[in-house]
């Protein structure tokens, strides 16, 4: 083979490899975000690394964040920072639904996710003519599934402006922008009128609240009397032992890498719901058998991890992705390890389901 031919062949091979790594392997599970499009939300490229450092410093001791009043007030701003840092990475590797679901035999992850979301609509009996609230909607994957399944109008709220823009773009692309509305706001102080929703749900979102009763009270306020609210909560299970250093390391790793100001215990959720006025209709850990392991998606092989890590490093070196993306990717990989350990040991579940009803008599008390 002549030298020029060898060079040409090598160039084609390199170009093909780059194309495969970036545009094929770099595509999101659900089309819409690829590796070459990685941004850090509304954070300017030159500030990404600083924001990441500030975030990690703030959540280094999660429990102190929740118990310290001055720190608790800063939580929403740092949750906003977290989602600026991770939203594009989540969409790239995870799709448009930022939550877990039980694995279902014979079903893909996408199908299992859709079924998990449709269960929400069924639990709160959402139907055409209903106005439903999505508390912490992210980029709107669940919102679109629930609107399509139930025929309801769904209004989502997220604290992150970048996610609002992404959700609206996805809604329009899916042809559901007439059914789905997205509002930028803090779910601890929602910009909605009293008794203005026929139902509500939160899927692995209220874990970001320093005090769960604050967000539950807001949901209670905006629901119509008799309406149902379901939440999938991140909690420690009765198997968790605070005196076990390995358990503590796992839980703190989950909190630190997911912007959580301290996880609640499973046994505390119902009492918190009742304290704000809700009637508890049903409570169940959806991760327990016969449900399949929810953490299977996180058990990324070492080859897959290093492939993604190499891709992120190359994109950063070429200044296609901003500085700091590598560190954020490493943080999420480490967090995935803690989440997997939490699932395998049974000390943590991301889908403790609680179904609540706002009493009909609440209308008399509010008037």
XYZ file of C-alpha atoms in Angstrom:
367
model
C 0.000 0.000 0.000
C 1.388 3.427 -0.960
C 2.091 5.975 1.749
C -0.548 8.417 0.484
C -3.162 5.662 0.370
C -2.316 4.628 3.921
C -2.655 8.210 5.133
C -5.971 8.619 3.334
C -7.259 5.337 4.759
C -6.125 6.315 8.254
C -7.847 9.681 7.944
C -11.111 8.072 6.911
C -10.855 5.658 9.843
C -10.256 8.504 12.304
C -13.160 10.499 10.865
C -15.429 7.462 11.117
C -14.362 6.878 14.728
C -15.049 10.498 15.647
C -18.442 10.342 13.938
C -19.320 7.109 15.782
C -18.204 8.364 19.193
C -19.776 11.812 18.962
C -22.879 11.560 16.789
C -23.830 7.902 17.258
C -22.713 7.021 20.800
C -23.156 10.646 21.817
C -26.870 10.737 21.124
C -29.346 10.829 23.998
C -31.539 7.789 24.732
C -34.443 9.932 23.605
C -33.456 12.080 20.641
C -32.841 15.747 21.310
C -29.423 16.135 22.926
C -26.034 14.890 21.762
C -22.539 15.101 23.217
C -21.516 17.987 20.949
C -24.403 20.048 22.372
C -23.374 19.756 26.030
C -23.834 23.057 27.827
C -24.101 23.973 31.472
C -27.527 25.538 31.359
C -27.444 29.299 31.826
C -23.923 29.266 33.332
C -21.379 30.959 31.055
C -18.522 28.719 29.923
C -15.904 30.570 31.958
C -17.899 30.168 35.193
C -18.709 26.433 35.029
C -15.756 25.212 37.071
C -16.283 27.882 39.747
C -19.980 27.060 40.033
C -19.201 23.359 40.318
C -16.691 24.020 43.096
C -19.192 26.217 44.973
C -21.903 23.584 44.613
C -19.714 20.755 45.898
C -18.550 22.850 48.849
C -22.142 23.691 49.816
C -23.369 20.081 49.742
C -20.285 18.569 51.365
C -22.234 18.056 54.613
C -25.870 17.648 53.454
C -27.504 17.135 56.870
C -26.072 20.418 58.158
C -27.569 22.164 55.142
C -31.088 21.137 56.151
C -30.770 21.878 59.871
C -29.035 25.245 59.528
C -31.632 27.935 58.766
C -29.300 30.239 56.841
C -28.019 27.340 54.724
C -31.517 25.996 54.093
C -32.492 29.320 52.526
C -29.683 28.903 49.977
C -30.744 25.411 48.908
C -33.041 26.481 46.018
C -30.259 28.546 44.431
C -27.814 25.643 44.629
C -30.416 23.193 43.295
C -30.776 25.590 40.361
C -26.984 25.509 39.935
C -27.020 21.705 40.076
C -29.540 21.447 37.253
C -27.624 23.962 35.179
C -24.617 21.674 35.558
C -26.296 18.328 34.908
C -29.358 18.819 32.673
C -27.572 18.371 29.347
C -25.543 15.412 30.643
C -28.754 13.768 31.895
C -30.458 14.282 28.545
C -27.416 12.992 26.675
C -27.158 9.731 28.557
C -30.554 9.316 30.223
C -33.245 10.879 28.051
C -36.011 13.312 28.972
C -37.248 11.651 32.185
C -34.877 12.343 35.078
C -36.011 9.554 37.360
C -35.782 5.819 37.989
C -38.334 3.091 37.376
C -38.587 -0.597 38.239
C -37.172 -2.809 35.498
C -39.867 -4.830 33.740
C -39.091 -8.219 32.122
C -39.323 -8.009 28.362
C -39.562 -4.217 28.370
C -36.914 -1.641 27.488
C -35.879 1.088 29.925
C -37.931 3.585 27.900
C -41.036 1.414 28.083
C -40.581 0.769 31.821
C -40.198 4.516 32.373
C -43.389 5.268 30.461
C -45.367 2.684 32.448
C -44.013 4.126 35.707
C -45.173 7.598 34.655
C -48.579 6.449 33.433
C -49.143 4.833 36.831
C -49.055 8.364 38.271
C -51.932 9.483 36.060
C -53.957 6.421 37.033
C -53.319 6.884 40.762
C -54.635 10.450 40.769
C -57.434 9.545 38.315
C -56.332 12.198 35.829
C -58.662 12.553 32.862
C -59.680 14.990 30.095
C -60.779 18.328 31.512
C -58.506 18.039 34.556
C -55.734 20.537 35.278
C -52.826 18.621 36.809
C -49.706 19.993 38.514
C -46.232 18.493 37.972
C -44.165 19.531 41.010
C -40.557 19.696 39.815
C -41.056 18.857 36.140
C -37.473 18.932 34.853
C -37.425 18.910 31.043
C -40.921 17.427 31.017
C -40.590 13.755 30.113
C -43.210 12.628 32.671
C -45.453 15.584 31.852
C -45.711 14.558 28.218
C -46.326 10.897 29.027
C -49.041 11.772 31.542
C -50.745 14.316 29.277
C -50.785 11.844 26.389
C -52.032 8.981 28.583
C -54.731 10.874 30.497
C -55.818 13.669 28.190
C -55.355 16.149 31.050
C -53.821 19.602 30.887
C -50.514 19.424 32.770
C -48.740 22.418 34.273
C -45.148 21.838 35.338
C -42.991 23.957 37.597
C -39.186 23.905 37.758
C -36.770 26.301 39.396
C -34.350 26.117 36.471
C -34.894 28.487 33.535
C -32.815 26.335 31.189
C -35.082 23.362 31.898
C -38.123 25.540 31.144
C -36.731 26.275 27.692
C -35.830 22.621 27.092
C -39.262 21.413 28.258
C -41.106 23.885 26.041
C -39.011 22.843 23.030
C -39.711 19.160 23.709
C -43.431 19.863 24.217
C -43.635 21.603 20.872
C -41.647 18.883 19.098
C -43.961 16.223 20.553
C -47.052 18.163 19.478
C -48.159 18.501 23.112
C -47.569 22.207 23.701
C -51.338 22.750 23.833
C -51.596 20.164 26.626
C -48.398 20.981 28.570
C -47.421 24.281 30.161
C -44.134 24.981 31.969
C -43.570 27.660 34.613
C -40.282 28.765 36.154
C -40.621 28.958 39.919
C -39.821 27.585 43.349
C -42.149 24.786 44.461
C -41.781 26.044 48.031
C -43.616 29.239 46.977
C -45.658 28.435 43.909
C -47.227 31.192 41.772
C -50.634 29.504 41.609
C -54.018 30.352 43.108
C -55.505 28.382 45.998
C -57.556 25.326 44.968
C -56.681 25.683 41.281
C -55.651 22.100 40.399
C -57.623 18.861 40.035
C -54.623 16.717 40.943
C -50.870 16.849 41.427
C -47.800 14.645 41.386
C -44.072 14.809 42.026
C -41.632 12.240 40.705
C -38.363 12.168 42.670
C -38.357 15.960 42.980
C -39.399 16.943 46.510
C -36.194 15.360 47.844
C -34.588 18.733 47.053
C -36.695 20.517 49.689
C -34.909 21.220 53.006
C -38.217 20.550 54.803
C -40.731 18.246 53.117
C -43.684 19.766 54.979
C -43.062 23.090 53.205
C -43.568 21.691 49.711
C -46.407 19.399 50.810
C -48.169 22.425 52.330
C -47.871 24.289 49.026
C -49.278 21.341 47.083
C -52.124 21.088 49.606
C -52.871 24.804 49.137
C -53.166 24.703 45.338
C -55.242 21.502 45.171
C -59.023 21.534 45.025
C -60.778 19.829 47.974
C -61.070 16.099 47.307
C -58.174 16.125 44.815
C -55.392 13.532 44.905
C -51.624 14.003 45.101
C -49.026 11.288 44.560
C -45.313 11.580 45.196
C -42.406 9.234 44.513
C -39.970 10.021 47.327
C -36.252 9.372 47.794
C -35.857 7.903 51.294
C -33.726 5.699 53.484
C -35.406 2.384 54.307
C -35.649 0.610 57.700
C -32.511 -1.334 56.693
C -30.400 1.816 56.995
C -28.200 1.978 60.099
C -26.776 5.358 61.072
C -24.076 3.620 63.122
C -22.801 1.752 60.035
C -20.009 3.818 58.364
C -20.592 2.173 54.983
C -24.292 3.040 55.107
C -23.479 6.628 56.041
C -20.955 6.942 53.209
C -23.474 5.635 50.682
C -26.276 7.960 51.776
C -24.026 11.010 51.998
C -22.656 10.196 48.548
C -26.203 10.164 47.164
C -27.048 13.435 48.907
C -23.846 15.181 47.843
C -24.083 14.145 44.193
C -27.799 14.891 43.756
C -28.236 18.255 45.526
C -30.135 16.802 48.486
C -30.173 18.637 51.823
C -30.537 15.376 53.757
C -32.649 12.322 52.899
C -35.787 11.589 54.915
C -36.553 8.224 56.484
C -39.311 6.133 54.889
C -41.276 6.038 58.150
C -41.484 9.851 58.313
C -43.278 10.549 55.018
C -46.871 9.748 56.005
C -46.698 11.754 59.233
C -45.355 14.763 57.323
C -48.212 14.529 54.810
C -50.768 14.315 57.615
C -49.207 17.270 59.433
C -50.157 19.639 56.586
C -53.711 18.292 56.338
C -53.555 15.446 53.827
C -55.348 12.139 54.231
C -53.002 9.279 53.342
C -54.762 6.932 50.917
C -51.916 4.559 50.109
C -48.217 4.143 50.798
C -45.891 1.643 49.146
C -42.279 1.177 48.110
C -42.556 0.558 44.373
C -38.982 -0.747 44.301
C -39.767 -3.880 46.312
C -40.283 -7.280 44.601
C -41.865 -8.286 42.321
C -40.493 -5.074 40.809
C -37.133 -5.577 39.116
C -34.026 -3.653 40.259
C -34.236 0.040 39.418
C -30.441 0.484 39.527
C -29.658 -1.718 36.515
C -29.386 1.380 34.304
C -26.621 2.702 36.535
C -24.418 -0.377 36.280
C -22.525 1.053 33.370
C -19.603 -1.103 32.263
C -16.109 0.270 32.664
C -15.662 0.376 28.880
C -18.837 2.466 28.481
C -17.764 4.815 31.274
C -14.285 5.381 29.827
C -15.761 5.833 26.360
C -18.022 8.609 27.643
C -15.261 10.060 29.813
C -12.851 10.134 26.855
C -15.488 11.807 24.722
C -16.125 14.491 27.348
C -12.378 15.089 27.737
C -11.900 15.441 23.975
C -14.846 17.820 23.628
C -13.486 19.914 26.497
C -9.976 19.971 25.006
C -11.463 21.105 21.672
C -13.481 23.772 23.565
C -16.717 22.334 22.216
C -17.747 21.635 25.813
C -16.878 24.113 28.605
C -14.228 23.518 31.260
C -15.769 21.794 34.257
C -17.838 19.265 32.289
C -15.239 16.575 33.008
C -15.524 17.178 36.760
C -19.334 17.138 36.629
C -19.283 13.883 34.651
C -16.940 12.312 37.226
C -19.224 13.455 40.058
C -22.248 11.859 38.419
C -20.380 8.608 37.842
C -19.358 8.506 41.514
C -22.943 9.274 42.532
C -24.170 6.406 40.349
C -21.877 4.084 42.319
C -23.447 5.218 45.611
C -26.978 4.906 44.219
C -26.254 1.390 42.990
C -24.859 0.438 46.379
C -27.923 1.923 48.074
C -30.182 -0.184 45.875
C -28.236 -3.403 46.204
C -28.015 -3.147 50.011
C -31.672 -2.103 50.244
C -30.931 0.912 52.467
C -32.258 3.422 49.904
C -35.200 3.644 47.533
C -36.027 6.417 45.025
C -39.639 5.368 44.614
C -41.405 5.324 47.944
C -44.906 6.106 46.731
C -47.367 8.048 48.869
C -50.886 8.824 47.613
C -52.735 11.592 49.467
C -56.105 13.297 49.288
C -57.024 16.839 50.252
C -60.144 16.464 52.432
C -63.384 17.859 51.032
C -63.942 19.665 54.333
C -60.797 21.711 53.620
C -62.976 24.011 51.474
C -64.898 25.175 54.549
C -61.693 25.842 56.483
C -60.173 27.915 53.650
C -63.277 30.113 53.137
